[in-house]
Amino acid sequence: MSEQVNYLVIGSGSIAKRHLANLKRLFGGSHTTIGCVSASGRTISASEVGEGIVIYNTLAQALENEYAFAIIASPAPWHIENAAQLLQKNIPLLIEKPLSDSLKNFRLYESTLLAHQDKIEVAYNLRFLPSAVKFKALLEDQVVGSVQGVSVDVGQYLPDWRPASDYRRNVSARKELGGGVLLELSHDLDYLGWLFGRFETAYCVSRNTGTLDVNVEDVADALLVREDRLTVAVHMDFLQRSPVRTCKVIGALGTLVWDIISNTITLRTGANEKRVLFEDSEYDRNNMYLDQLRHFSDVASGNVSPAISINEGLNTLYLIEAMKASALTGLSVKIEESQA
């Protein structure tokens, strides 16, 4: 007789629903239970999460069971507290990005999380995108020679993100839920660390333009400087009517452009010399979430190490804290100072 296997998702937003559907797709069966509980304590209806999902009224009720692993997809301010509660039961955790909304909140349960870091992964799923893997390989192969400069542009008009709902009520638009471009678009800060290592200083200007009726920063521009003085220019916003998400790397031998939306990588080595090195416009973006879950299932089983560790998630949080401090003071901030 097969043993019962349980999975749990904390949260009820769009990313939680995606994880629930993907858990059913990958692991669903007669001997599998997939459960869901709201982080805020509100009652979740079956129509929200679909058929075959066990809905718990409280986290305490959910924790009466054992789990192969759990996914924390609650708003960022609750990530760490939720994680600490589950880790008391030794449940492996996939924590949605960002790791926390603040370093202060992380510090409250830091020792608990670090004690279980071999079974915790931060869900920066963009790293599982095939074009991301290819882009990293091309940089490591020095296809453009030594890197001289980097620029990132990411933006989309916030009301278009989830047009079926009032964007002003969503996490992205609300400071108390961990919204704002710096936290919500931190995928693009994570991959910068993955591709180029840690940065030494950050200078950032962020603001609320007043055009969206939200209480968070809806645009930010930053300069991130590495110890060797390599500088990365980052633009992030909730404003662009035509979505954009690109990373351009200027090298001694050419310029490499990763367009995440079109899922292409192009190399320019002259005014009229352009080659497409990667293109997959038909790629189903849910596949990177599925690949992430497959990998984390192996992490939970103890077969592999986390792809994005707590320390990597922390490095991105340190960077965000430094960018926020810079925006507040108008000064360049040493990122190590944000770790205090």
XYZ file of C-alpha atoms in Angstrom:
340
model
C 0.000 0.000 0.000
C 1.396 3.392 -1.002
C 2.174 5.921 1.694
C 0.135 9.129 1.814
C 2.136 12.193 0.699
C 1.059 15.711 1.649
C 1.949 19.136 0.245
C 0.946 22.539 1.591
C 0.717 26.029 0.089
C 0.395 29.065 2.349
C -1.327 31.874 0.496
C -4.259 32.360 -1.842
C -3.050 34.878 -4.433
C -2.141 34.304 -8.062
C 1.243 32.707 -7.384
C -0.255 30.428 -4.715
C -2.887 29.274 -7.202
C -0.188 28.567 -9.785
C 1.736 26.456 -7.287
C -1.416 24.533 -6.319
C -2.183 23.750 -9.954
C 1.409 22.693 -10.602
C 1.543 20.483 -7.514
C -1.592 18.717 -8.749
C -0.047 18.327 -12.194
C 3.267 16.932 -10.961
C 2.370 15.035 -7.814
C -1.417 14.671 -7.750
C -2.880 11.215 -7.281
C -4.982 9.007 -5.059
C -2.274 8.923 -2.387
C -1.514 12.643 -2.467
C -3.122 15.468 -0.513
C -2.516 19.063 -1.563
C -3.604 21.619 0.998
C -3.963 25.378 1.136
C -4.331 27.877 3.970
C -4.618 31.653 3.916
C -1.819 33.486 5.695
C -4.223 36.202 6.854
C -6.738 33.788 8.339
C -9.480 34.575 5.848
C -11.706 31.785 4.608
C -10.717 30.438 1.192
C -13.487 29.148 -1.058
C -13.141 26.021 -3.164
C -13.916 28.066 -6.279
C -10.751 30.103 -5.687
C -8.286 27.229 -5.629
C -9.962 24.578 -7.749
C -11.104 21.027 -7.212
C -9.143 18.533 -5.188
C -7.513 21.037 -2.837
C -7.920 20.591 0.910
C -8.660 23.963 2.500
C -7.560 24.536 6.082
C -9.084 27.233 8.277
C -5.877 27.956 10.183
C -2.183 27.205 9.893
C -2.376 25.365 13.216
C -4.979 23.050 11.709
C -2.829 22.501 8.633
C 0.189 21.662 10.784
C -1.595 18.706 12.328
C -0.346 16.847 9.238
C 3.129 15.982 8.000
C 4.318 17.279 4.623
C 6.845 16.333 1.964
C 7.331 20.079 1.605
C 5.465 23.361 1.787
C 5.418 26.501 -0.329
C 5.173 29.904 1.322
C 3.311 32.181 -1.078
C 1.936 34.635 1.462
C 2.669 38.389 1.243
C 6.356 39.125 1.907
C 5.889 40.602 5.434
C 4.670 37.181 6.619
C 7.231 34.969 4.869
C 9.664 34.607 7.742
C 7.115 34.132 10.515
C 5.315 31.516 8.414
C 8.643 29.832 7.688
C 9.580 29.652 11.371
C 6.244 28.006 12.199
C 6.701 25.325 9.555
C 10.352 24.739 10.371
C 9.353 23.815 13.912
C 7.831 20.762 12.218
C 10.978 20.251 10.087
C 9.056 20.848 6.856
C 11.220 21.693 3.809
C 10.267 25.094 2.425
C 10.121 26.801 -0.938
C 9.755 30.479 -0.026
C 8.379 32.835 -2.648
C 10.427 35.894 -3.495
C 11.531 38.083 -1.874
C 12.840 36.215 1.161
C 11.297 38.906 3.373
C 10.023 42.454 3.057
C 12.789 43.687 5.365
C 15.992 42.630 7.047
C 14.386 43.537 10.381
C 11.696 40.898 9.915
C 14.240 38.315 8.801
C 16.384 38.887 11.896
C 13.463 37.911 14.159
C 13.758 34.268 13.063
C 17.217 34.229 11.490
C 18.665 31.461 13.668
C 15.732 29.154 12.932
C 16.019 29.597 9.180
C 19.798 29.256 9.076
C 19.592 26.051 11.110
C 17.440 24.519 8.345
C 19.008 26.171 5.313
C 19.760 22.887 3.552
C 15.992 22.373 3.127
C 15.034 25.936 2.162
C 15.007 27.468 -1.305
C 13.991 30.964 -2.393
C 11.669 30.881 -5.401
C 13.497 33.081 -7.883
C 12.144 30.921 -10.686
C 13.565 33.097 -13.474
C 16.818 31.164 -13.048
C 15.012 28.102 -14.416
C 14.157 29.888 -17.681
C 16.201 28.246 -20.481
C 17.176 31.625 -21.933
C 18.520 32.632 -18.501
C 20.674 29.515 -18.350
C 21.911 30.180 -21.899
C 22.634 33.849 -21.163
C 24.735 32.897 -18.147
C 26.636 30.293 -20.179
C 27.380 32.831 -22.934
C 28.767 35.292 -20.394
C 30.897 32.584 -18.805
C 32.194 31.675 -22.277
C 33.084 35.368 -22.719
C 31.233 35.639 -26.013
C 31.481 39.440 -25.669
C 34.892 39.426 -24.027
C 35.424 41.256 -20.760
C 32.268 42.922 -19.445
C 32.444 46.723 -19.513
C 28.914 47.713 -18.540
C 25.426 46.362 -17.858
C 21.962 47.894 -18.058
C 18.628 46.437 -16.965
C 15.198 47.747 -17.936
C 12.078 46.171 -16.428
C 8.632 47.690 -16.424
C 4.959 47.104 -17.039
C 1.822 49.154 -16.446
C 0.536 47.869 -13.100
C -3.195 47.913 -13.991
C -2.413 45.491 -16.833
C -0.745 42.890 -14.582
C -3.999 41.308 -13.423
C -6.764 43.130 -15.309
C -9.517 41.005 -13.747
C -8.910 42.583 -10.325
C -8.478 46.074 -8.879
C -4.711 46.548 -9.024
C -4.833 48.950 -6.068
C -5.890 46.077 -3.790
C -3.109 43.740 -4.915
C 0.155 43.110 -3.075
C 2.231 45.027 -5.626
C 0.416 48.275 -4.871
C 0.380 48.122 -1.067
C 3.289 48.994 1.182
C 1.872 47.033 4.124
C 1.933 43.857 2.000
C 5.472 44.280 0.698
C 4.649 46.072 -2.546
C 6.655 48.516 -4.636
C 9.003 47.948 -7.549
C 12.087 47.124 -5.454
C 10.504 44.126 -3.730
C 8.047 43.073 -6.442
C 10.595 43.158 -9.272
C 13.427 41.648 -7.248
C 13.740 38.756 -9.732
C 15.843 41.131 -11.791
C 18.065 41.996 -8.835
C 18.503 38.311 -8.023
C 19.696 37.406 -11.494
C 22.188 40.278 -11.437
C 23.805 38.703 -8.387
C 23.670 35.295 -10.068
C 25.337 36.597 -13.230
C 27.769 39.198 -11.902
C 28.337 38.476 -8.219
C 27.923 40.791 -5.276
C 27.968 44.568 -5.518
C 29.802 46.967 -3.235
C 27.661 50.124 -3.384
C 24.203 51.183 -4.500
C 22.864 54.585 -5.458
C 19.122 54.727 -6.022
C 16.422 57.271 -6.764
C 12.877 56.003 -6.281
C 9.548 57.751 -6.090
C 5.811 57.499 -6.223
C 4.751 59.359 -9.353
C 1.186 59.789 -8.127
C -0.269 58.444 -11.361
C -1.399 55.052 -10.038
C -3.102 55.845 -6.706
C -0.803 53.503 -4.748
C 1.271 53.999 -1.581
C 4.527 52.471 -2.857
C 7.380 53.518 -5.130
C 6.282 52.905 -8.713
C 9.596 53.799 -10.352
C 13.236 53.373 -9.359
C 16.583 54.000 -11.029
C 19.811 52.713 -9.564
C 23.532 52.377 -10.132
C 25.063 49.248 -8.637
C 28.853 49.216 -8.440
C 31.012 46.131 -8.013
C 34.363 46.189 -6.195
C 36.196 46.233 -9.545
C 34.073 49.292 -10.527
C 31.862 47.445 -12.994
C 28.652 49.467 -12.961
C 25.133 48.201 -13.580
C 22.336 50.648 -14.404
C 18.893 49.429 -13.327
C 15.509 50.906 -14.229
C 12.317 49.450 -12.705
C 8.753 50.703 -12.975
C 5.028 49.965 -12.825
C 4.383 52.498 -15.590
C 5.368 51.300 -19.064
C 2.312 50.635 -21.236
C 4.364 48.341 -23.449
C 6.029 45.778 -21.132
C 9.809 45.554 -21.222
C 12.292 43.257 -19.506
C 15.826 43.306 -20.840
C 19.421 42.934 -19.732
C 22.117 44.417 -21.979
C 25.759 43.540 -21.446
C 28.411 45.648 -23.167
C 31.643 43.752 -23.675
C 34.998 44.383 -25.296
C 33.966 42.271 -28.310
C 30.283 43.112 -28.646
C 26.941 43.642 -26.944
C 24.714 40.833 -25.692
C 21.001 41.526 -25.154
C 18.670 39.208 -23.262
C 15.015 40.024 -23.908
C 13.078 38.058 -21.318
C 9.651 38.859 -22.753
C 10.466 37.798 -26.321
C 12.695 35.022 -24.908
C 15.606 35.880 -27.176
C 19.327 36.539 -26.865
C 21.042 38.610 -29.533
C 24.683 39.460 -30.114
C 25.789 42.650 -31.850
C 29.409 42.868 -32.946
C 29.112 45.795 -35.347
C 26.745 48.435 -36.686
C 25.138 45.955 -39.076
C 26.229 42.713 -37.466
C 23.541 41.016 -35.397
C 23.112 37.344 -34.580
C 20.302 35.653 -32.693
C 21.947 33.174 -30.319
C 18.753 31.979 -28.638
C 15.087 32.189 -29.588
C 12.049 30.332 -28.276
C 8.894 32.392 -28.646
C 6.698 29.314 -28.106
C 8.125 28.515 -24.682
C 5.445 27.886 -22.050
C 6.517 30.019 -19.099
C 4.779 27.725 -16.655
C 7.539 25.217 -17.429
C 10.063 27.165 -15.356
C 7.725 26.898 -12.363
C 7.363 23.172 -12.981
C 11.135 22.762 -13.276
C 11.544 24.695 -10.049
C 9.108 22.355 -8.257
C 10.800 19.249 -9.640
C 14.133 20.538 -8.418
C 12.810 21.500 -5.009
C 11.222 18.088 -4.589
C 14.759 16.703 -4.856
C 15.978 19.306 -2.343
C 13.244 18.261 0.091
C 14.273 14.618 -0.349
C 17.880 15.486 0.461
C 19.168 14.550 -2.985
C 20.429 17.968 -4.125
C 21.292 21.361 -2.665
C 18.976 24.381 -2.975
C 19.339 26.215 -6.301
C 18.772 29.583 -4.628
C 19.941 29.415 -1.029
C 18.917 31.539 1.932
C 22.244 33.349 1.649
C 21.522 34.232 -1.974
C 18.048 35.419 -1.029
C 19.639 37.455 1.759
C 22.132 39.045 -0.624
C 19.237 40.279 -2.746
C 17.493 41.583 0.378
C 20.699 43.384 1.435
C 20.790 45.010 -1.993
C 17.156 46.114 -1.725
C 17.754 47.540 1.757
C 20.761 49.484 0.465
C 18.750 50.817 -2.479
C 15.975 51.923 -0.132
C 18.479 53.609 2.188
C 20.070 55.403 -0.747
C 16.693 56.599 -2.021
C 15.889 57.924 1.453
C 19.193 59.728 2.036
C 20.158 60.694 -1.506
C 23.579 59.131 -0.931
C 25.478 56.168 -2.286
C 25.248 53.346 0.263
C 27.722 50.553 0.948
C 25.736 47.353 0.732
C 27.586 45.754 3.634
C 26.241 48.545 5.841
C 22.690 47.398 5.101
C 23.492 44.036 6.698
C 23.750 45.435 10.227
